[in-house]
mmCIF file with all atom_site columns, C-alpha atoms in Angstrom:
data_model
loop_
_atom_site.group_PDB
_atom_site.id
_atom_site.type_symbol
_atom_site.label_atom_id
_atom_site.label_alt_id
_atom_site.label_comp_id
_atom_site.label_asym_id
_atom_site.label_entity_id
_atom_site.label_seq_id
_atom_site.pdbx_PDB_ins_code
_atom_site.Cartn_x
_atom_site.Cartn_y
_atom_site.Cartn_z
_atom_site.occupancy
_atom_site.B_iso_or_equiv
_atom_site.pdbx_formal_charge
_atom_site.auth_seq_id
_atom_site.auth_comp_id
_atom_site.auth_asym_id
_atom_site.auth_atom_id
_atom_site.pdbx_PDB_model_num
ATOM 1   C CA . MET A 1 1   ? 7.954   -28.296 -85.628 1.00 37.00 ? 99  MET A CA 1
ATOM 2   C CA . ARG A 1 2   ? 6.116   -28.626 -82.543 1.00 36.00 ? 100 ARG A CA 1
ATOM 3   C CA . LEU A 1 3   ? 7.041   -32.001 -81.911 1.00 39.00 ? 101 LEU A CA 1
ATOM 4   C CA . LYS A 1 4   ? 10.628  -31.197 -82.139 1.00 39.00 ? 102 LYS A CA 1
ATOM 5   C CA . ALA A 1 5   ? 10.173  -28.359 -79.638 1.00 41.00 ? 103 ALA A CA 1
ATOM 6   C CA . LEU A 1 6   ? 8.133   -30.532 -77.115 1.00 38.00 ? 104 LEU A CA 1
ATOM 7   C CA . GLY A 1 7   ? 11.124  -33.147 -77.549 1.00 43.00 ? 105 GLY A CA 1
ATOM 8   C CA . ALA A 1 8   ? 13.546  -30.504 -76.995 1.00 43.00 ? 106 ALA A CA 1
ATOM 9   C CA . VAL A 1 9   ? 11.822  -29.537 -73.819 1.00 40.00 ? 107 VAL A CA 1
ATOM 10  C CA . ALA A 1 10  ? 11.269  -33.074 -72.690 1.00 40.00 ? 108 ALA A CA 1
ATOM 11  C CA . ALA A 1 11  ? 15.228  -33.651 -73.145 1.00 41.00 ? 109 ALA A CA 1
ATOM 12  C CA . LEU A 1 12  ? 15.979  -30.432 -71.209 1.00 38.00 ? 110 LEU A CA 1
ATOM 13  C CA . ILE A 1 13  ? 13.596  -31.523 -68.333 1.00 41.00 ? 111 ILE A CA 1
ATOM 14  C CA . LEU A 1 14  ? 15.256  -35.093 -68.161 1.00 40.00 ? 112 LEU A CA 1
ATOM 15  C CA . VAL A 1 15  ? 18.669  -33.722 -68.068 1.00 41.00 ? 113 VAL A CA 1
ATOM 16  C CA . SER A 1 16  ? 17.819  -31.083 -65.352 1.00 42.00 ? 114 SER A CA 1
ATOM 17  C CA . VAL A 1 17  ? 16.156  -34.095 -63.363 1.00 46.00 ? 115 VAL A CA 1
ATOM 18  C CA . ALA A 1 18  ? 19.191  -36.199 -64.025 1.00 48.00 ? 116 ALA A CA 1
ATOM 19  C CA . CYS A 1 19  ? 21.473  -33.732 -62.854 1.00 53.00 ? 117 CYS A CA 1
ATOM 20  C CA . ALA A 1 20  ? 19.373  -32.671 -59.709 1.00 63.00 ? 118 ALA A CA 1
ATOM 21  C CA . SER A 1 21  ? 20.569  -34.475 -56.485 1.00 85.00 ? 119 SER A CA 1
ATOM 22  C CA . VAL A 1 22  ? 18.403  -35.974 -53.893 1.00 92.00 ? 120 VAL A CA 1
ATOM 23  C CA . VAL A 1 23  ? 19.440  -36.008 -50.284 1.00 94.00 ? 121 VAL A CA 1
ATOM 24  C CA . ALA A 1 24  ? 17.675  -38.697 -47.915 1.00 95.00 ? 122 ALA A CA 1
ATOM 25  C CA . THR A 1 25  ? 18.407  -38.398 -44.159 1.00 95.00 ? 123 THR A CA 1
ATOM 26  C CA . ARG A 1 26  ? 17.004  -41.328 -41.920 1.00 96.00 ? 124 ARG A CA 1
ATOM 27  C CA . VAL A 1 27  ? 16.704  -40.746 -38.289 1.00 96.00 ? 125 VAL A CA 1
ATOM 28  C CA . ILE A 1 28  ? 15.892  -43.460 -35.827 1.00 96.00 ? 126 ILE A CA 1
ATOM 29  C CA . ALA A 1 29  ? 15.553  -42.966 -32.097 1.00 95.00 ? 127 ALA A CA 1
ATOM 30  C CA . ARG A 1 30  ? 14.495  -45.160 -29.361 1.00 96.00 ? 128 ARG A CA 1
ATOM 31  C CA . GLY A 1 31  ? 14.753  -45.314 -25.615 1.00 95.00 ? 129 GLY A CA 1
ATOM 32  C CA . SER A 1 32  ? 14.272  -43.240 -22.511 1.00 95.00 ? 130 SER A CA 1
ATOM 33  C CA . ALA A 1 33  ? 15.911  -40.293 -20.556 1.00 95.00 ? 131 ALA A CA 1
ATOM 34  C CA . THR A 1 34  ? 15.831  -38.971 -16.973 1.00 95.00 ? 132 THR A CA 1
ATOM 35  C CA . ASN A 1 35  ? 16.345  -35.448 -15.549 1.00 94.00 ? 133 ASN A CA 1
ATOM 36  C CA . ASP A 1 36  ? 17.643  -34.278 -12.306 1.00 93.00 ? 134 ASP A CA 1
ATOM 37  C CA . SER A 1 37  ? 14.244  -34.715 -10.645 1.00 91.00 ? 135 SER A CA 1
ATOM 38  C CA . ASN A 1 38  ? 14.288  -38.452 -11.700 1.00 90.00 ? 136 ASN A CA 1
ATOM 39  C CA . HIS A 1 39  ? 11.437  -37.793 -14.344 1.00 92.00 ? 137 HIS A CA 1
ATOM 40  C CA . ARG A 1 40  ? 11.363  -40.215 -17.180 1.00 94.00 ? 138 ARG A CA 1
ATOM 41  C CA . LEU A 1 41  ? 10.880  -39.505 -20.904 1.00 95.00 ? 139 LEU A CA 1
ATOM 42  C CA . GLN A 1 42  ? 10.082  -42.436 -23.053 1.00 95.00 ? 140 GLN A CA 1
ATOM 43  C CA . PHE A 1 43  ? 10.670  -41.890 -26.913 1.00 96.00 ? 141 PHE A CA 1
ATOM 44  C CA . GLN A 1 44  ? 10.434  -43.844 -30.298 1.00 95.00 ? 142 GLN A CA 1
ATOM 45  C CA . PHE A 1 45  ? 10.984  -42.165 -33.448 1.00 96.00 ? 143 PHE A CA 1
ATOM 46  C CA . ALA A 1 46  ? 11.427  -43.114 -37.115 1.00 96.00 ? 144 ALA A CA 1
ATOM 47  C CA . GLY A 1 47  ? 11.608  -40.481 -39.811 1.00 96.00 ? 145 GLY A CA 1
ATOM 48  C CA . LEU A 1 48  ? 12.940  -39.725 -43.366 1.00 96.00 ? 146 LEU A CA 1
ATOM 49  C CA . HIS A 1 49  ? 13.679  -36.351 -44.762 1.00 96.00 ? 147 HIS A CA 1
ATOM 50  C CA . ILE A 1 50  ? 13.817  -36.151 -48.487 1.00 95.00 ? 148 ILE A CA 1
ATOM 51  C CA . ASN A 1 51  ? 15.475  -33.044 -49.990 1.00 95.00 ? 149 ASN A CA 1
ATOM 52  C CA . ASN A 1 52  ? 14.961  -33.042 -53.838 1.00 93.00 ? 150 ASN A CA 1
ATOM 53  C CA . SER A 1 53  ? 16.693  -29.892 -54.908 1.00 88.00 ? 151 SER A CA 1
ATOM 54  C CA . GLY A 1 54  ? 14.895  -27.715 -52.315 1.00 89.00 ? 152 GLY A CA 1
ATOM 55  C CA . ASN A 1 55  ? 11.607  -29.694 -52.176 1.00 93.00 ? 153 ASN A CA 1
ATOM 56  C CA . HIS A 1 56  ? 11.313  -31.047 -48.708 1.00 94.00 ? 154 HIS A CA 1
ATOM 57  C CA . ARG A 1 57  ? 9.253   -34.048 -47.936 1.00 96.00 ? 155 ARG A CA 1
ATOM 58  C CA . TYR A 1 58  ? 9.065   -35.631 -44.302 1.00 97.00 ? 156 TYR A CA 1
ATOM 59  C CA . ILE A 1 59  ? 7.722   -39.026 -43.522 1.00 95.00 ? 157 ILE A CA 1
ATOM 60  C CA . GLY A 1 60  ? 7.721   -40.746 -40.263 1.00 94.00 ? 158 GLY A CA 1
ATOM 61  C CA . GLN A 1 61  ? 6.280   -41.764 -36.839 1.00 94.00 ? 159 GLN A CA 1
ATOM 62  C CA . GLY A 1 62  ? 6.795   -41.716 -33.369 1.00 94.00 ? 160 GLY A CA 1
ATOM 63  C CA . SER A 1 63  ? 5.447   -41.055 -29.733 1.00 93.00 ? 161 SER A CA 1
ATOM 64  C CA . PHE A 1 64  ? 6.925   -39.704 -26.599 1.00 95.00 ? 162 PHE A CA 1
ATOM 65  C CA . ALA A 1 65  ? 5.733   -40.599 -23.154 1.00 93.00 ? 163 ALA A CA 1
ATOM 66  C CA . TRP A 1 66  ? 5.995   -38.975 -19.709 1.00 91.00 ? 164 TRP A CA 1
ATOM 67  C CA . SER A 1 67  ? 4.395   -38.757 -16.383 1.00 84.00 ? 165 SER A CA 1
ATOM 68  C CA . VAL A 1 68  ? 3.216   -35.267 -14.570 1.00 77.00 ? 166 VAL A CA 1
ATOM 69  C CA . ASN A 1 69  ? 1.821   -35.586 -11.081 1.00 76.00 ? 167 ASN A CA 1
ATOM 70  C CA . GLY A 1 70  ? 1.495   -39.306 -11.108 1.00 78.00 ? 168 GLY A CA 1
ATOM 71  C CA . ARG A 1 71  ? -0.684  -39.113 -14.373 1.00 80.00 ? 169 ARG A CA 1
ATOM 72  C CA . VAL A 1 72  ? 0.897   -40.728 -17.639 1.00 84.00 ? 170 VAL A CA 1
ATOM 73  C CA . GLN A 1 73  ? 0.434   -38.685 -20.971 1.00 87.00 ? 171 GLN A CA 1
ATOM 74  C CA . ALA A 1 74  ? 1.515   -39.668 -24.300 1.00 89.00 ? 172 ALA A CA 1
ATOM 75  C CA . MET A 1 75  ? 1.997   -37.890 -27.398 1.00 92.00 ? 173 MET A CA 1
ATOM 76  C CA . ARG A 1 76  ? 1.933   -39.407 -30.902 1.00 92.00 ? 174 ARG A CA 1
ATOM 77  C CA . ILE A 1 77  ? 3.382   -37.755 -33.979 1.00 93.00 ? 175 ILE A CA 1
ATOM 78  C CA . ARG A 1 78  ? 0.691   -36.461 -36.406 1.00 91.00 ? 176 ARG A CA 1
ATOM 79  C CA . SER A 1 79  ? 2.984   -34.603 -38.889 1.00 94.00 ? 177 SER A CA 1
ATOM 80  C CA . ILE A 1 80  ? 6.632   -33.699 -38.948 1.00 97.00 ? 178 ILE A CA 1
ATOM 81  C CA . SER A 1 81  ? 7.626   -29.990 -39.986 1.00 97.00 ? 179 SER A CA 1
ATOM 82  C CA . SER A 1 82  ? 11.387  -30.484 -40.117 1.00 96.00 ? 180 SER A CA 1
ATOM 83  C CA . ILE A 1 83  ? 14.378  -32.693 -39.376 1.00 96.00 ? 181 ILE A CA 1
ATOM 84  C CA . SER A 1 84  ? 17.580  -31.211 -39.045 1.00 95.00 ? 182 SER A CA 1
ATOM 85  C CA . VAL A 1 85  ? 21.155  -32.803 -38.310 1.00 95.00 ? 183 VAL A CA 1
ATOM 86  C CA . GLU A 1 86  ? 24.058  -30.681 -37.552 1.00 95.00 ? 184 GLU A CA 1
ATOM 87  C CA . GLU A 1 87  ? 27.528  -32.181 -36.724 1.00 93.00 ? 185 GLU A CA 1
ATOM 88  C CA . THR A 1 88  ? 30.134  -30.168 -34.611 1.00 93.00 ? 186 THR A CA 1
ATOM 89  C CA . VAL A 1 89  ? 33.632  -31.352 -33.455 1.00 93.00 ? 187 VAL A CA 1
ATOM 90  C CA . ASP A 1 90  ? 32.121  -32.933 -30.439 1.00 92.00 ? 188 ASP A CA 1
ATOM 91  C CA . ALA A 1 91  ? 28.577  -33.929 -31.152 1.00 94.00 ? 189 ALA A CA 1
ATOM 92  C CA . ARG A 1 92  ? 25.719  -34.733 -33.505 1.00 94.00 ? 190 ARG A CA 1
ATOM 93  C CA . ILE A 1 93  ? 22.615  -32.832 -32.845 1.00 96.00 ? 191 ILE A CA 1
ATOM 94  C CA . VAL A 1 94  ? 19.381  -33.908 -34.283 1.00 96.00 ? 192 VAL A CA 1
ATOM 95  C CA . THR A 1 95  ? 16.253  -31.521 -34.060 1.00 97.00 ? 193 THR A CA 1
ATOM 96  C CA . ILE A 1 96  ? 12.721  -32.718 -35.034 1.00 97.00 ? 194 ILE A CA 1
ATOM 97  C CA . THR A 1 97  ? 9.622   -30.471 -35.016 1.00 97.00 ? 195 THR A CA 1
ATOM 98  C CA . GLY A 1 98  ? 5.919   -31.078 -35.954 1.00 97.00 ? 196 GLY A CA 1
ATOM 99  C CA . ILE A 1 99  ? 2.466   -31.671 -34.627 1.00 95.00 ? 197 ILE A CA 1
ATOM 100 C CA . GLY A 1 100 ? 1.601   -34.109 -32.138 1.00 93.00 ? 198 GLY A CA 1
ATOM 101 C CA . GLN A 1 101 ? -1.597  -35.442 -30.505 1.00 90.00 ? 199 GLN A CA 1
ATOM 102 C CA . LEU A 1 102 ? -2.026  -36.604 -26.766 1.00 86.00 ? 200 LEU A CA 1
ATOM 103 C CA . GLY A 1 103 ? -3.808  -39.653 -25.982 1.00 77.00 ? 201 GLY A CA 1
ATOM 104 C CA . ARG A 1 104 ? -6.424  -40.247 -23.824 1.00 63.00 ? 202 ARG A CA 1
ATOM 105 C CA . TRP A 1 105 ? -5.718  -41.658 -20.173 1.00 59.00 ? 203 TRP A CA 1
ATOM 106 C CA . GLY A 1 106 ? -2.206  -41.577 -21.057 1.00 59.00 ? 204 GLY A CA 1
ATOM 107 C CA . PHE A 1 107 ? -2.174  -43.872 -24.350 1.00 60.00 ? 205 PHE A CA 1
ATOM 108 C CA . ALA A 1 108 ? -1.048  -42.603 -27.659 1.00 57.00 ? 206 ALA A CA 1
ATOM 109 C CA . PRO A 1 109 ? -4.058  -43.104 -30.187 1.00 58.00 ? 207 PRO A CA 1
ATOM 110 C CA . SER A 1 110 ? -3.831  -45.428 -32.799 1.00 61.00 ? 208 SER A CA 1
ATOM 111 C CA . ARG A 1 111 ? -5.863  -43.407 -35.115 1.00 62.00 ? 209 ARG A CA 1
ATOM 112 C CA . PHE A 1 112 ? -5.891  -39.779 -35.237 1.00 62.00 ? 210 PHE A CA 1
ATOM 113 C CA . ASN A 1 113 ? -8.928  -37.802 -33.407 1.00 65.00 ? 211 ASN A CA 1
ATOM 114 C CA . ASN A 1 114 ? -9.749  -34.313 -33.966 1.00 63.00 ? 212 ASN A CA 1
ATOM 115 C CA . ASN A 1 115 ? -11.333 -34.114 -30.488 1.00 66.00 ? 213 ASN A CA 1
ATOM 116 C CA . LEU A 1 116 ? -7.975  -34.998 -28.635 1.00 76.00 ? 214 LEU A CA 1
ATOM 117 C CA . VAL A 1 117 ? -5.672  -32.015 -27.701 1.00 83.00 ? 215 VAL A CA 1
ATOM 118 C CA . GLN A 1 118 ? -3.206  -31.317 -30.449 1.00 88.00 ? 216 GLN A CA 1
ATOM 119 C CA . GLY A 1 119 ? -0.109  -29.149 -30.458 1.00 92.00 ? 217 GLY A CA 1
ATOM 120 C CA . GLU A 1 120 ? 3.309   -28.485 -31.461 1.00 96.00 ? 218 GLU A CA 1
ATOM 121 C CA . PHE A 1 121 ? 6.426   -30.419 -30.340 1.00 97.00 ? 219 PHE A CA 1
ATOM 122 C CA . SER A 1 122 ? 10.195  -30.096 -30.575 1.00 98.00 ? 220 SER A CA 1
ATOM 123 C CA . VAL A 1 123 ? 12.959  -32.525 -29.695 1.00 97.00 ? 221 VAL A CA 1
ATOM 124 C CA . THR A 1 124 ? 16.510  -32.219 -29.915 1.00 97.00 ? 222 THR A CA 1
ATOM 125 C CA . PHE A 1 125 ? 18.594  -35.328 -29.322 1.00 96.00 ? 223 PHE A CA 1
ATOM 126 C CA . THR A 1 126 ? 22.464  -34.476 -28.597 1.00 95.00 ? 224 THR A CA 1
ATOM 127 C CA . ASP A 1 127 ? 24.544  -37.193 -29.425 1.00 92.00 ? 225 ASP A CA 1
ATOM 128 C CA . ASN A 1 128 ? 27.805  -36.390 -27.639 1.00 91.00 ? 226 ASN A CA 1
ATOM 129 C CA . PHE A 1 129 ? 31.014  -38.291 -29.110 1.00 87.00 ? 227 PHE A CA 1
ATOM 130 C CA . GLU A 1 130 ? 32.471  -38.639 -25.579 1.00 84.00 ? 228 GLU A CA 1
ATOM 131 C CA . GLY A 1 131 ? 29.217  -40.006 -24.050 1.00 80.00 ? 229 GLY A CA 1
ATOM 132 C CA . SER A 1 132 ? 26.557  -38.545 -21.759 1.00 86.00 ? 230 SER A CA 1
ATOM 133 C CA . ASP A 1 133 ? 23.889  -37.938 -24.716 1.00 93.00 ? 231 ASP A CA 1
ATOM 134 C CA . THR A 1 134 ? 20.888  -35.588 -23.732 1.00 95.00 ? 232 THR A CA 1
ATOM 135 C CA . VAL A 1 135 ? 17.443  -35.009 -25.207 1.00 97.00 ? 233 VAL A CA 1
ATOM 136 C CA . GLN A 1 136 ? 15.213  -31.885 -24.776 1.00 97.00 ? 234 GLN A CA 1
ATOM 137 C CA . PHE A 1 137 ? 11.430  -32.373 -25.398 1.00 97.00 ? 235 PHE A CA 1
ATOM 138 C CA . SER A 1 138 ? 8.701   -29.880 -25.532 1.00 96.00 ? 236 SER A CA 1
ATOM 139 C CA . PHE A 1 139 ? 4.937   -30.058 -26.080 1.00 95.00 ? 237 PHE A CA 1
ATOM 140 C CA . SER A 1 140 ? 2.659   -27.110 -26.478 1.00 94.00 ? 238 SER A CA 1
ATOM 141 C CA . SER A 1 141 ? -1.033  -27.140 -27.225 1.00 91.00 ? 239 SER A CA 1
ATOM 142 C CA . GLY A 1 142 ? -1.478  -23.279 -27.098 1.00 78.00 ? 240 GLY A CA 1
ATOM 143 C CA . PRO A 1 143 ? -3.252  -21.044 -24.863 1.00 79.00 ? 241 PRO A CA 1
ATOM 144 C CA . GLY A 1 144 ? -6.393  -21.526 -23.027 1.00 77.00 ? 242 GLY A CA 1
ATOM 145 C CA . LEU A 1 145 ? -7.892  -23.627 -20.042 1.00 77.00 ? 243 LEU A CA 1
ATOM 146 C CA . ASN A 1 146 ? -7.446  -26.924 -21.575 1.00 74.00 ? 244 ASN A CA 1
ATOM 147 C CA . SER A 1 147 ? -3.660  -26.091 -22.712 1.00 84.00 ? 245 SER A CA 1
ATOM 148 C CA . VAL A 1 148 ? -1.154  -28.419 -22.256 1.00 85.00 ? 246 VAL A CA 1
ATOM 149 C CA . GLN A 1 149 ? 2.597   -27.224 -21.772 1.00 90.00 ? 247 GLN A CA 1
ATOM 150 C CA . TYR A 1 150 ? 5.352   -29.759 -20.964 1.00 92.00 ? 248 TYR A CA 1
ATOM 151 C CA . ASN A 1 151 ? 9.273   -29.273 -21.324 1.00 95.00 ? 249 ASN A CA 1
ATOM 152 C CA . PHE A 1 152 ? 11.951  -32.081 -20.488 1.00 96.00 ? 250 PHE A CA 1
ATOM 153 C CA . SER A 1 153 ? 15.600  -31.893 -20.617 1.00 97.00 ? 251 SER A CA 1
ATOM 154 C CA . GLY A 1 154 ? 17.628  -34.951 -19.339 1.00 95.00 ? 252 GLY A CA 1
ATOM 155 C CA . GLN A 1 155 ? 20.254  -37.589 -19.982 1.00 96.00 ? 253 GLN A CA 1
ATOM 156 C CA . VAL A 1 156 ? 19.763  -40.373 -22.305 1.00 95.00 ? 254 VAL A CA 1
ATOM 157 C CA . GLN A 1 157 ? 20.029  -43.733 -20.448 1.00 93.00 ? 255 GLN A CA 1
ATOM 158 C CA . SER A 1 158 ? 22.005  -46.623 -21.503 1.00 86.00 ? 256 SER A CA 1
ATOM 159 C CA . GLY A 1 159 ? 20.489  -48.984 -24.126 1.00 84.00 ? 257 GLY A CA 1
ATOM 160 C CA . SER A 1 160 ? 19.049  -46.289 -25.926 1.00 89.00 ? 258 SER A CA 1
ATOM 161 C CA . THR A 1 161 ? 19.683  -45.629 -29.821 1.00 90.00 ? 259 THR A CA 1
ATOM 162 C CA . LEU A 1 162 ? 20.224  -42.807 -32.067 1.00 91.00 ? 260 LEU A CA 1
ATOM 163 C CA . ASN A 1 163 ? 20.941  -43.778 -35.642 1.00 91.00 ? 261 ASN A CA 1
ATOM 164 C CA . VAL A 1 164 ? 21.305  -40.888 -38.415 1.00 92.00 ? 262 VAL A CA 1
ATOM 165 C CA . GLN A 1 165 ? 22.149  -42.130 -41.919 1.00 93.00 ? 263 GLN A CA 1
ATOM 166 C CA . GLN A 1 166 ? 22.227  -39.965 -44.821 1.00 91.00 ? 264 GLN A CA 1
ATOM 167 C CA . TRP A 1 167 ? 22.415  -40.791 -48.803 1.00 91.00 ? 265 TRP A CA 1
ATOM 168 C CA . THR A 1 168 ? 22.933  -38.493 -51.749 1.00 91.00 ? 266 THR A CA 1
ATOM 169 C CA . LEU A 1 169 ? 21.468  -39.656 -55.015 1.00 82.00 ? 267 LEU A CA 1
ATOM 170 C CA . GLY A 1 170 ? 22.041  -38.522 -58.409 1.00 71.00 ? 268 GLY A CA 1
ATOM 171 C CA . SER A 1 171 ? 25.065  -36.272 -59.282 1.00 56.00 ? 269 SER A CA 1
#
């Protein structure tokens, strides 16, 4: 009797998994942007968002580099909290948030080091269907004497890429 009950439960779980849909969204962005003050932001990002019936998983890597007062700084992504894609009539808007880590002397570290400055980042790519794509980036390491606050908003330069693909697996 127990074996039949366990078999029925296993069959029910198998059917519910088979009917669940998995949505995978891949985002790749690489290039640079400049703002009105002719400051440049270099960016590269490759990430994947897997939504399995409300269970979200984010995988990815990337870095962002900028210059402040002649000093180059670079942030490497440590973890991704969210990837969202919104399509309007005029544009595709991709927003990515997470935790980043600044590198020493402007170089993003190849390994993560807890002694380096960590903070929250947010980046929004706007792929306008008519042209003139934009990027908004912010990094904030929190309050204090050694805190880092950086905000950038500018136009994506030609030759840069933003690729978004989405798949639905299951039924």
